[in-house]
Coordinates of C-alpha atoms and ligand atoms in Angstrom, one line a residue:
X952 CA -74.7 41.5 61.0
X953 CA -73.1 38.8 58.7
X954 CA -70.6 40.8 58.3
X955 CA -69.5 41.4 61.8
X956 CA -69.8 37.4 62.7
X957 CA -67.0 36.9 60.4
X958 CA -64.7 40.0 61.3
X959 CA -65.4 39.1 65.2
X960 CA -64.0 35.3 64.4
X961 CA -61.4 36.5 61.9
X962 CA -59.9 38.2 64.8
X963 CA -59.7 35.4 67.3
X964 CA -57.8 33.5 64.7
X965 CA -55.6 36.4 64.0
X966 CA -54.6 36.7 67.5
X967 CA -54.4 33.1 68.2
X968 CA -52.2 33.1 65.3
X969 CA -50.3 35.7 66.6
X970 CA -49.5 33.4 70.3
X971 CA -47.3 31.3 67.3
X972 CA -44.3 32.7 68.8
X973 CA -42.7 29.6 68.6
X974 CA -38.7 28.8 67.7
X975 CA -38.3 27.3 64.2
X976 CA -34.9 25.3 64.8
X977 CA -34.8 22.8 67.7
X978 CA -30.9 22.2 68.6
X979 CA -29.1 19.2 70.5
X980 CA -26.6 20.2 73.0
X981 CA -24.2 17.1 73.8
X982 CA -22.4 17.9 76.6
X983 CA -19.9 14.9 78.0
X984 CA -19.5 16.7 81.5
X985 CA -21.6 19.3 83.9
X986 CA -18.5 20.7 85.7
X987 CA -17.6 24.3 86.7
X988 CA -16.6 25.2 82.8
X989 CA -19.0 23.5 81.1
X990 CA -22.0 25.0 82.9
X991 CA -19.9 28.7 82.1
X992 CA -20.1 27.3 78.5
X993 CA -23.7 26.4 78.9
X994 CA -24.6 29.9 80.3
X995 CA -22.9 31.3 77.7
X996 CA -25.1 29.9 74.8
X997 CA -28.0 30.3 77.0
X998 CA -27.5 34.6 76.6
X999 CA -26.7 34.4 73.0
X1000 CA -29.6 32.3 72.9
X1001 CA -31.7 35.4 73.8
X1002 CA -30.5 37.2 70.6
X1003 CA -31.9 34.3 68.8
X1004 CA -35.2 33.1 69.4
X1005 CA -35.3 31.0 66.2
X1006 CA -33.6 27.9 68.3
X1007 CA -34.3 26.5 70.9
X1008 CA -32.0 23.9 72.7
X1009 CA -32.1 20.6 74.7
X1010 CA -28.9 19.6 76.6
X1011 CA -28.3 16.2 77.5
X1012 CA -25.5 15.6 79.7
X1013 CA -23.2 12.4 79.4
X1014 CA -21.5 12.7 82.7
X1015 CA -18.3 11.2 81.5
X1016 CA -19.7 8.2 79.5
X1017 CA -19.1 7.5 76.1
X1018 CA -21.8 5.2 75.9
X1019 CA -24.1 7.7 77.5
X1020 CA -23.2 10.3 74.9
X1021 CA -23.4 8.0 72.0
X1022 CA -26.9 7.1 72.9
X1023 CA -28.0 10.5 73.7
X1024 CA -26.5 11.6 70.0
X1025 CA -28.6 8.7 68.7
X1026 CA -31.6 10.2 70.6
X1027 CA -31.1 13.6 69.1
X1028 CA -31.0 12.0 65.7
X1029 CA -33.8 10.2 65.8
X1030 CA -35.6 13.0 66.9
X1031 CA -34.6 15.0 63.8
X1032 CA -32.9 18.1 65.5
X1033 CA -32.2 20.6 63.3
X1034 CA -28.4 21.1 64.3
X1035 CA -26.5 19.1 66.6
X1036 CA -24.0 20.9 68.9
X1037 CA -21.3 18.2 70.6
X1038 CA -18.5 18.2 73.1
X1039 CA -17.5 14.5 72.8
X1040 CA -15.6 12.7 76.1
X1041 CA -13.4 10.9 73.9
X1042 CA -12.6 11.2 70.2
X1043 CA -12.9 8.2 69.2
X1044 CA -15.3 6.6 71.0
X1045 CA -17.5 9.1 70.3
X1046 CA -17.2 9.4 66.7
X1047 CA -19.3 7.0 65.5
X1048 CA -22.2 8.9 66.8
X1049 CA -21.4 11.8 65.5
X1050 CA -20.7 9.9 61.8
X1051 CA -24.2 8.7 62.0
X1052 CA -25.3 12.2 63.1
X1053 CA -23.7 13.9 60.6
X1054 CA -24.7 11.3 57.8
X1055 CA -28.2 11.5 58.7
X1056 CA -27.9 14.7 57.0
X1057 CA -27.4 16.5 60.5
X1058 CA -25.4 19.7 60.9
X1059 CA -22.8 18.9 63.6
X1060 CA -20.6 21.6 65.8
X1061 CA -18.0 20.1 67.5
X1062 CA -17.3 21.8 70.5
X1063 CA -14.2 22.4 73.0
X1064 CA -12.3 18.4 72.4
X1065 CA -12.6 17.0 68.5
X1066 CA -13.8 13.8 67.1
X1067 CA -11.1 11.3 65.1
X1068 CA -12.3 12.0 61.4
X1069 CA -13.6 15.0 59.6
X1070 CA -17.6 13.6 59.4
X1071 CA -18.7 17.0 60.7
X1072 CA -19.7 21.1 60.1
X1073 CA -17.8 23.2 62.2
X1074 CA -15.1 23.1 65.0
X1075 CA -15.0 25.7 67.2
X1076 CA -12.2 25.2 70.3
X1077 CA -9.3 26.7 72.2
X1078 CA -5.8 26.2 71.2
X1079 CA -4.7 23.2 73.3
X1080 CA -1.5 23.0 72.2
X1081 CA -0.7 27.0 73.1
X1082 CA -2.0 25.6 76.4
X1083 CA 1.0 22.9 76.7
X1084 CA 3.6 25.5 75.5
X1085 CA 2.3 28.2 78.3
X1086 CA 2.6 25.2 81.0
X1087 CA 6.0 24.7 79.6
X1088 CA 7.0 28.3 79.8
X1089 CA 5.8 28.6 83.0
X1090 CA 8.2 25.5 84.4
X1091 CA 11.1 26.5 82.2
X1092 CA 10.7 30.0 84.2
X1093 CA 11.3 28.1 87.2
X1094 CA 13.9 25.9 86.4
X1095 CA 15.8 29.1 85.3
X1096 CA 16.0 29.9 89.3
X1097 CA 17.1 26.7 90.2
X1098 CA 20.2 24.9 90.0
X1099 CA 19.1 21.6 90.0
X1100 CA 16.8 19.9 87.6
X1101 CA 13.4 20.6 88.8
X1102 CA 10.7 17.7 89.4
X1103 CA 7.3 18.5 87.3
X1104 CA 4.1 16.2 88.2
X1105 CA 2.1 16.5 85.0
X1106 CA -2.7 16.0 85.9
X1107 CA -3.5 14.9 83.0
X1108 CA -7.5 15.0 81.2
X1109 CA -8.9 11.8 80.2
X1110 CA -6.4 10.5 77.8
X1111 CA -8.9 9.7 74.7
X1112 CA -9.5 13.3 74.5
X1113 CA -8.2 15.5 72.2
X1114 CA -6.9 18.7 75.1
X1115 CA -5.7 16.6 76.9
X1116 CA -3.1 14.8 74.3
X1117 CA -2.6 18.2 72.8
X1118 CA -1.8 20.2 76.2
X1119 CA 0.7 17.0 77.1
X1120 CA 1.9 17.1 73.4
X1121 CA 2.5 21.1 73.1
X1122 CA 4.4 21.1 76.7
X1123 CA 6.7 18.2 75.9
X1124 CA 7.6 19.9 72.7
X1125 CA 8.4 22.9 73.7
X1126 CA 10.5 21.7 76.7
X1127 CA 12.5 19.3 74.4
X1128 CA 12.8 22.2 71.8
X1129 CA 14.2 24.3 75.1
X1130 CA 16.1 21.2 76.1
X1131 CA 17.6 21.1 72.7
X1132 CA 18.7 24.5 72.4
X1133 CA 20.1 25.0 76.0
X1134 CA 21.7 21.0 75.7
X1135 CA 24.5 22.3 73.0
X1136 CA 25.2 25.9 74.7
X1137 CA 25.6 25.1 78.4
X1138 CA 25.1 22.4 81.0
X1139 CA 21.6 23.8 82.9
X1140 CA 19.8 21.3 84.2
X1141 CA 16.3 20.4 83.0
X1142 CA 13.2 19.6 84.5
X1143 CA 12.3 16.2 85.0
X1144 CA 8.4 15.5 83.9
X1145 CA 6.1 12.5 85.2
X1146 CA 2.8 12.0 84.7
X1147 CA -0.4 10.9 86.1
X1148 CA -4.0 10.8 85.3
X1149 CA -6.8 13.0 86.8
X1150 CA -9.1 12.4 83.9
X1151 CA -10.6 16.4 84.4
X1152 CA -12.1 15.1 87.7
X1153 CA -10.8 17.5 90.8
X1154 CA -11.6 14.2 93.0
X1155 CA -9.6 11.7 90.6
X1156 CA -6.7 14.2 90.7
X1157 CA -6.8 14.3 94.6
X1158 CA -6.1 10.6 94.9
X1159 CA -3.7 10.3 92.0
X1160 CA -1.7 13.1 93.7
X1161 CA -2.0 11.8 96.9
X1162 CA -1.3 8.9 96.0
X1163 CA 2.4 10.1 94.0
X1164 CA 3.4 11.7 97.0
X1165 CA 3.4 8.5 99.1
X1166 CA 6.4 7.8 97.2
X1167 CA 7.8 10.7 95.7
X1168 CA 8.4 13.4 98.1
X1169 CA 10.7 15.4 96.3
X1170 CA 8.1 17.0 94.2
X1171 CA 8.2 21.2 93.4
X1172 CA 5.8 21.6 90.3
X1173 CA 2.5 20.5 89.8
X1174 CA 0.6 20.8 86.2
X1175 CA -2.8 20.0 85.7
X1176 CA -4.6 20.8 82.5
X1177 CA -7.3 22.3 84.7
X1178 CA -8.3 24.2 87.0
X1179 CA -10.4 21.4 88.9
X1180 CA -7.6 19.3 88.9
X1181 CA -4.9 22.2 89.9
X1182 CA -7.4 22.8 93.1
X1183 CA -7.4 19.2 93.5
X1184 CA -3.9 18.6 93.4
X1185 CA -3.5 21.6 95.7
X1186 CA -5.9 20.0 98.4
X1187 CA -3.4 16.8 98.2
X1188 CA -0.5 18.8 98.9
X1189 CA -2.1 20.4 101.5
X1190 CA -3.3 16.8 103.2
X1191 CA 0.0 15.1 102.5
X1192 CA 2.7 14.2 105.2
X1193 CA 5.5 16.7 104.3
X1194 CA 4.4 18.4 102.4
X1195 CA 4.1 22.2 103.7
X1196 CA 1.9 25.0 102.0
X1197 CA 3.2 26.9 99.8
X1198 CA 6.2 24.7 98.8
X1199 CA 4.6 22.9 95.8
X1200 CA 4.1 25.4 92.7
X1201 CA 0.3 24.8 91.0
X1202 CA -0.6 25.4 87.5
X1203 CA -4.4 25.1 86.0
X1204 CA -5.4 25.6 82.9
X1205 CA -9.1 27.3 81.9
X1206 CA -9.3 30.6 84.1
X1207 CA -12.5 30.2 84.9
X1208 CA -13.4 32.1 88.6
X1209 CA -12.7 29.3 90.7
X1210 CA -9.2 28.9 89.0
X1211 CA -8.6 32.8 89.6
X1212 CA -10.1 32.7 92.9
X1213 CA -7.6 30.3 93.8
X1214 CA -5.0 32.2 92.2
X1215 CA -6.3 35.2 94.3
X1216 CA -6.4 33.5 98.1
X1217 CA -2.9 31.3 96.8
X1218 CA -3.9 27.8 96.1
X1219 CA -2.5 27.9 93.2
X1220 CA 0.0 30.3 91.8
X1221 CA -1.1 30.7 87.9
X1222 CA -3.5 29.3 84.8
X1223 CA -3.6 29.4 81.4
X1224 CA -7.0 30.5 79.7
X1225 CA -9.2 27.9 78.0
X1226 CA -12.2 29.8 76.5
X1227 CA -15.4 28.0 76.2
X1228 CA -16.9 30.3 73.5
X1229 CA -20.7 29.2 74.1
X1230 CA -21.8 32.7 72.4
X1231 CA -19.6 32.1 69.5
X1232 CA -21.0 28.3 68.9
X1233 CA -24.6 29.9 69.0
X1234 CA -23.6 32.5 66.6
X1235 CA -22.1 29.6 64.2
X1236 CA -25.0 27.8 65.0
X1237 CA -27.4 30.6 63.7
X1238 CA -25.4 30.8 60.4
X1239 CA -25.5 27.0 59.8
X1240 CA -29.0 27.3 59.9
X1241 CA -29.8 30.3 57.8
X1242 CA -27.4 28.8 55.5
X1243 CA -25.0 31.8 55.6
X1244 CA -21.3 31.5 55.5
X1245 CA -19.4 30.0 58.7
X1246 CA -15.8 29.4 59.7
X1247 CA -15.6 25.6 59.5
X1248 CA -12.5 25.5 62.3
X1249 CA -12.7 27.9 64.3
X1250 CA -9.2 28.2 67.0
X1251 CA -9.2 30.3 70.1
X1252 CA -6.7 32.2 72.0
X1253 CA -5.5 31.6 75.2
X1254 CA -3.1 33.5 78.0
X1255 CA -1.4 33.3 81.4
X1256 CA -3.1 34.4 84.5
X1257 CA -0.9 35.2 87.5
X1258 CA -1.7 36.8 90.7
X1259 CA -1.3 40.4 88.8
X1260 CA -3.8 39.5 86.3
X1261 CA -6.1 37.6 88.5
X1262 CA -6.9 40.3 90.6
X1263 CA -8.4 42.6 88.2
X1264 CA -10.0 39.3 86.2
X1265 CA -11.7 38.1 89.9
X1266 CA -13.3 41.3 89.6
X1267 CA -14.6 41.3 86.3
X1268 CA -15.7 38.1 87.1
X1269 CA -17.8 39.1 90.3
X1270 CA -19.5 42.3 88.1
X1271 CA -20.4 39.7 85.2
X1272 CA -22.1 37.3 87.2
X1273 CA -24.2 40.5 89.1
X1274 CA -24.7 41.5 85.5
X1275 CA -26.1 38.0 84.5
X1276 CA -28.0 37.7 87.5
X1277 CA -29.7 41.1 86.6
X1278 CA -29.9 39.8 83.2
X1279 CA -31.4 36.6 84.5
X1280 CA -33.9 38.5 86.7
X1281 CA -34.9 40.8 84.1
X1282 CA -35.1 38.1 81.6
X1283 CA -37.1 36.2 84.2
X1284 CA -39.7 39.3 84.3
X1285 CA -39.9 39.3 80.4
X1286 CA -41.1 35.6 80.8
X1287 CA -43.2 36.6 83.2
X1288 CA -45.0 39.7 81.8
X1289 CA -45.1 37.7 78.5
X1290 CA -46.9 34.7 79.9
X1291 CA -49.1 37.4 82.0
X1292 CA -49.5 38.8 78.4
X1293 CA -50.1 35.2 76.9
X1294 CA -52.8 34.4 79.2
X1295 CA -54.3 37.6 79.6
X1296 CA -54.6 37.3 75.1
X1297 CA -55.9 33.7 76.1
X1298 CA -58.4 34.5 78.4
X1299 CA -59.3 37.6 75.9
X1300 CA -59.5 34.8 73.0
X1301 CA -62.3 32.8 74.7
X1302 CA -64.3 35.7 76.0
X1303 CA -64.3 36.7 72.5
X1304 CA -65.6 33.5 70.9
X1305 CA -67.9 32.9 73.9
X1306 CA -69.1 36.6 72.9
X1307 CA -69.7 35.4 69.1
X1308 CA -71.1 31.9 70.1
X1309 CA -73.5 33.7 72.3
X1310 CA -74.7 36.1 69.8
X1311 CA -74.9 33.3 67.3
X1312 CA -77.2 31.7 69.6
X1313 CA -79.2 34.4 70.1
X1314 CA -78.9 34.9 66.8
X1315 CA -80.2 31.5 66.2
X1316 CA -82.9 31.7 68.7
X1317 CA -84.2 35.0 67.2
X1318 CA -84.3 33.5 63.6
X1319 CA -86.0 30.6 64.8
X1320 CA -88.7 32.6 67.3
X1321 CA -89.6 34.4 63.8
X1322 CA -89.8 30.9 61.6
X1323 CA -91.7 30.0 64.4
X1324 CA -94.4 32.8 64.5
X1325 CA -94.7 33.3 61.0
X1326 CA -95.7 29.3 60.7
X1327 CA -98.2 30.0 63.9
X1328 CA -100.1 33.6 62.1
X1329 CA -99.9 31.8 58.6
X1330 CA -101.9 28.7 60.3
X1331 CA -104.2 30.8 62.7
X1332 CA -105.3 33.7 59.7
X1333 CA -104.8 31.5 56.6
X1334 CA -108.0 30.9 56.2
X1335 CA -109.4 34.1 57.0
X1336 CA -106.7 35.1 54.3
X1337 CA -107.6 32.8 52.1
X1338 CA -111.5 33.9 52.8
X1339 CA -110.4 37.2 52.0
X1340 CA -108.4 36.5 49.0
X1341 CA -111.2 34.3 47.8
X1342 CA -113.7 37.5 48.4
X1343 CA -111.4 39.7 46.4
X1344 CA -111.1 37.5 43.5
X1345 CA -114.4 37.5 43.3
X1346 CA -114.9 41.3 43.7
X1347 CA -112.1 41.6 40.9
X1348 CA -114.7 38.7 38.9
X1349 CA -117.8 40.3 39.1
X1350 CA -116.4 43.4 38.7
X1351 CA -115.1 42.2 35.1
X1352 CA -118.4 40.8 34.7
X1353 CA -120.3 43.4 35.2
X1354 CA -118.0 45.1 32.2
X1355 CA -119.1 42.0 30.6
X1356 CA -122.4 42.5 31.1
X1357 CA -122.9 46.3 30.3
X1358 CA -120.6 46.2 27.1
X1359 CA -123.2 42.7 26.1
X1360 CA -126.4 44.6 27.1
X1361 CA -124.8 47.8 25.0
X1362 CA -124.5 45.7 22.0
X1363 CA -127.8 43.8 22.2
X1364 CA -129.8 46.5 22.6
X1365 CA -128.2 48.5 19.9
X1366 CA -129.1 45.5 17.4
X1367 CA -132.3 44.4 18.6
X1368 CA -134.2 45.5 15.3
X1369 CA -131.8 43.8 13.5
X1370 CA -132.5 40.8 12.2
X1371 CA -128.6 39.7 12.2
X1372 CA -128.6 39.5 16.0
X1373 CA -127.3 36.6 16.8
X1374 CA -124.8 34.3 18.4
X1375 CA -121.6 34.7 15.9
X1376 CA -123.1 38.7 15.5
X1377 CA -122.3 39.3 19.6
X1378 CA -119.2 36.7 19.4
X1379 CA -117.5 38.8 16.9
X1380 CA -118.8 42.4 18.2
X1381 CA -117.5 41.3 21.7
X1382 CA -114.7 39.0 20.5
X1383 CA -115.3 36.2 21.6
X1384 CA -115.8 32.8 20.2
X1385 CA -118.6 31.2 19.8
X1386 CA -118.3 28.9 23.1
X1387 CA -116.7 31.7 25.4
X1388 CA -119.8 33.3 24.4
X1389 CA -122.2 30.9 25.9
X1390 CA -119.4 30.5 28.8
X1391 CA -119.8 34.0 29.6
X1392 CA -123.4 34.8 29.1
X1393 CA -124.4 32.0 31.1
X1394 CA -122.0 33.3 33.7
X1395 CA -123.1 36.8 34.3
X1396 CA -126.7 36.6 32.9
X1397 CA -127.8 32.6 33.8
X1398 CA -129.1 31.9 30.6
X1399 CA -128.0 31.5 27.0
X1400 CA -127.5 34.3 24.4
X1401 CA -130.2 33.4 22.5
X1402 CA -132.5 33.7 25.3
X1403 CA -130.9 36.7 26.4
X1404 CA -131.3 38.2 22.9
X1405 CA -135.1 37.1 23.2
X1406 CA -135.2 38.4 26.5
X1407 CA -134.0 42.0 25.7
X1408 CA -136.5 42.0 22.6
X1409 CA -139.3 41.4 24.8
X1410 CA -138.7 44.2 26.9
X1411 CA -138.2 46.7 24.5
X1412 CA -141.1 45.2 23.0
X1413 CA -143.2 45.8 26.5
X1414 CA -141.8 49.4 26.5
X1415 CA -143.4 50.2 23.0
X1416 CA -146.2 48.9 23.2
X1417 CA -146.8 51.0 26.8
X1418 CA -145.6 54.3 25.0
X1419 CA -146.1 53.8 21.4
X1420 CA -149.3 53.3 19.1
X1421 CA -147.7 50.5 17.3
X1422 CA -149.8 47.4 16.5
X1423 CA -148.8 43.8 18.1
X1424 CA -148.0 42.8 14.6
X1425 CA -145.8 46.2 13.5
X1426 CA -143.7 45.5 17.2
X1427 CA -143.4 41.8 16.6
X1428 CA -142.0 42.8 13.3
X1429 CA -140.0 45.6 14.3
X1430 CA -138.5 43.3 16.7
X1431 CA -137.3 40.5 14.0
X1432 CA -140.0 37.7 15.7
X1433 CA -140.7 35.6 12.9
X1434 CA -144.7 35.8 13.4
X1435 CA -147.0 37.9 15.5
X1436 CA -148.5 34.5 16.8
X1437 CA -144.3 33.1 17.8
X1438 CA -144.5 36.9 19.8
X1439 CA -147.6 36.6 21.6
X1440 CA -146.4 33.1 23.2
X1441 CA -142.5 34.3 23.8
X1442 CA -144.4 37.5 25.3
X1443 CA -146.9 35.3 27.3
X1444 CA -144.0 33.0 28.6
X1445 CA -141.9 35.8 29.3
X1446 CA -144.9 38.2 31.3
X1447 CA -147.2 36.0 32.5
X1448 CA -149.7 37.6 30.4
X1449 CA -150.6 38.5 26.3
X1450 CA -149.5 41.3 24.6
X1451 CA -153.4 43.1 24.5
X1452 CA -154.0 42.4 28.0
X1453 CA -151.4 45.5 29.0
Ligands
FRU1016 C1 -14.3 20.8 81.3 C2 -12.9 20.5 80.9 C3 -12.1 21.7 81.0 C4 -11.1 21.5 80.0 C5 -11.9 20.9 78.9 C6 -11.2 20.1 78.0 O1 -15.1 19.7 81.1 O2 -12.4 19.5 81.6 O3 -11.7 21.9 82.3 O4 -10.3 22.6 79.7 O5 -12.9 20.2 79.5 O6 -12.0 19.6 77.1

């Protein structure tokens, strides 16, 4: 029965052991922005996540503040995450955060834009400055059907981070480099680039644009490093005095579906990839922590997306996200069934130890019912036991002495002619010493051995003298009395009467 208490219990803690499904690795996600890309980005590590469920992340969102971010990086250090993934706002307002991060002994991925420095794990980002030579293809194309230079309105990101200086950076260069080259063969005319600052923000670039084409009006090509921005831009077109649709050429950059969307119902004519690689920063991720081998800079590829590719790419777009919405659904059944399955192993745990604490109270209850009675018969038939007991012992007694007795009587009345009869004669023939012998006699015969010797000698004295001839004197003698006269008084004593008078 024991045995059974202890399986039954060493099963509820197996399977409440086995509920320890838990993630090993808890990872930071600081992300600077929650727009369109980001949350593709997000969704991105939030399916690889699936194939991992040793992490398990917290985002925290800066919103564009470098403050913000810095704090929440603090946060996440002081709460010891085990890996810290980080798209900073700006590089160098950010980086002390991540220093402190990283020195703290903190594995850091630094996502999409860079930090200034080299205080971190991994970098895993799109090429930004392939981005700046596509947008400077892309005008150069257009410039080559024009015959007079062609004015280009630059969006730019935030300026402190690191796409945005590389997109600006990798355009400029290649146009100068085209500028260069065409400059000593003939006499084209080049485009004619300006600037302004929509800091990734589609509403920021709507009022810088809008703002430009108070006083610019001659304007044919618009850049913005994305596709927020390009839309943007496109809206300030369309809500600008004379400016018609269609007569301003838009470039985005990330392709994500509302950039081809746009490309698809004409907004804006084309955009250059920016891949936001959530799945590959989950997979780094997972090395890091199993302390495999990683890429420590890790650059992505990035291409043009015109009407022809859009099309096809809006598409793919439209059966991914039904795919992730089955995905989602089915994923959100999983959860379901398994916390149907969690509490349906809970509720099974505590019948189960209800179950055992129950029969251990029974148990308890039987054990002490039976301590109970046992005290209850002791006291009510103890002493008819002990009565009992007391009556055997002394059937077991007597009986021994009645052994006693017959082996004594055996002995005395073998010897009584002979004069040796006497105390140490019976203590040696019954072996005994001399005081058990009086211990003894007394016990079983009431008298002493002497007087039991006398006794016996009297009596077999009495019987010869009924069926014999013999004299008073001859049985005295014959009997070892010392005189006829000592006879006739123990006989007298002993029968109430003298010897002749039988
Ligand atoms: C999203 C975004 C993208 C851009 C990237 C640059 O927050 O602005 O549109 O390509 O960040 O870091």
């Amino acid at each position: 029965m024991r045995n059974t208490i202890i399986i039954t219990f060493l099963l509820s803690l197996l399977m409440v052991g086995c509920t320890c499904r838990q993630p090993h690795y808890r990872v930071g996600v600081s992300q600077c922005l929650d727009d369109a890309w980001r949350q593709k980005m997000n969704e991105e590590m939030a399916r690889e996540l699936l194939l991992h469920p040793e992490m398990e992340l917290c985002t925290r969102i800066a919103y564009g503040s470098n403050a913000l971010q810095c704090a929440q990086i603090d946060s996440f250090v002081r709460e010891h995450v085990d890996l810290l993934i980080v798209s900073p706002n700006e590089a160098e307002a950010v980086r002390p955060a991540v220093t402190r991060a990283y020195r703290a002994g903190i594995p850091v991925i630094v996502a999409d834009r860079r930090v200034v420095g080299n205080e971190w794990t991994s970098f895993i980002g799109g090429d930004n400055r392939r981005v700046g030579e596509l947008m400077a293809q892309w005008i150069l194309g257009i410039q080559a059907t024009s015959s007079k230079p062609l004015h280009v309105l630059e969006v730019t990101g935030l300026p402190g981070s690191t796409p945005a200086t590389l997109r600006h950076e990798g355009m400029m260069a290649t146009i100068a480099k085209s500028q260069k080259s065409k400059v000593e063969s003939s006499k084209e005319p080049q485009p004619v680039i300006e600037s302004v600052m929509g800091n990734w923000y589609k509403e920021d670039a709507y009022k810088v644009v809008v703002d430009y084409l108070r006083t610019h009006k001659d304007i044919e090509v618009i850049v913005a490093q994305n596709d927020l921005m390009a839309i943007g831009a496109a809206e300030a077109v369309r809500d600008s005095k004379g400016y018609g649709n269609g007569s301003v050429r838009i470039m985005g950059v990330d392709g994500i579906m509302l950039g081809v969307q746009a490309i698809v119902d004409g907004v804006i004519e084309c955009s250059a990839t920016y891949p936001s690689c959530g799945d590959l920063i989950i997979t780094t991720a997972a090395h890091i922590l199993a302390k495999e081998p990683f890429v420590h800079d890790t650059i992505l590829e990035t291409m043009m997306v015109d009407i022809t590719a859009a099309r096809p790419m809006l598409q793919q777009f439209i059966t991914r996200q039904h795919e992730l919405e089955t995905m989602e659904l089915v994923s959100a059944q999983y959860e379901l069934r398994w916390q149907k399955v969690n509490t349906d192993r809970n509720r099974l745990i505590v019948v189960v130890v209800l179950i055992s604490l129950l029969f251990l109270s029974a148990l308890g209850i039987l054990l002490w019912i039976q301590m109970r009675l046992k005290i209850e018969i002791r006291k009510e038939i103890w002493p008819q036991l002990t009565e009992v007991e007391q009556t055997l012992e002394t059937i077991q007694l007597s009986q021994r002495d009645v052994a006693f007795a017959e082996r004594m009587k055996h002995i005395v009345d073998d010897h009584l002619t002979d004069p040796n009869l006497n105390v140490e004669f019976l203590g040696s023939a019954l072996q005994l010493s001399r005081t058990q012998i009086f211990r003894r006699v007394k016990a079983v015969t009431g008298k002493g051995p002497l007087d039991y010797i006398r006794e016996r000698r009297l009596q077999r004295a009495d019987e010869l003298l009924r069926t014999t001839d013999m004299t008073i004197q001859q049985v005295a003698l014959e009997l070892c009395f010392s005189s006829p006269g000592y006879f006739t008084k123990c006989y007298k004593e002993f029968f109430g009467k003298l010897p002749s008078e039988r």
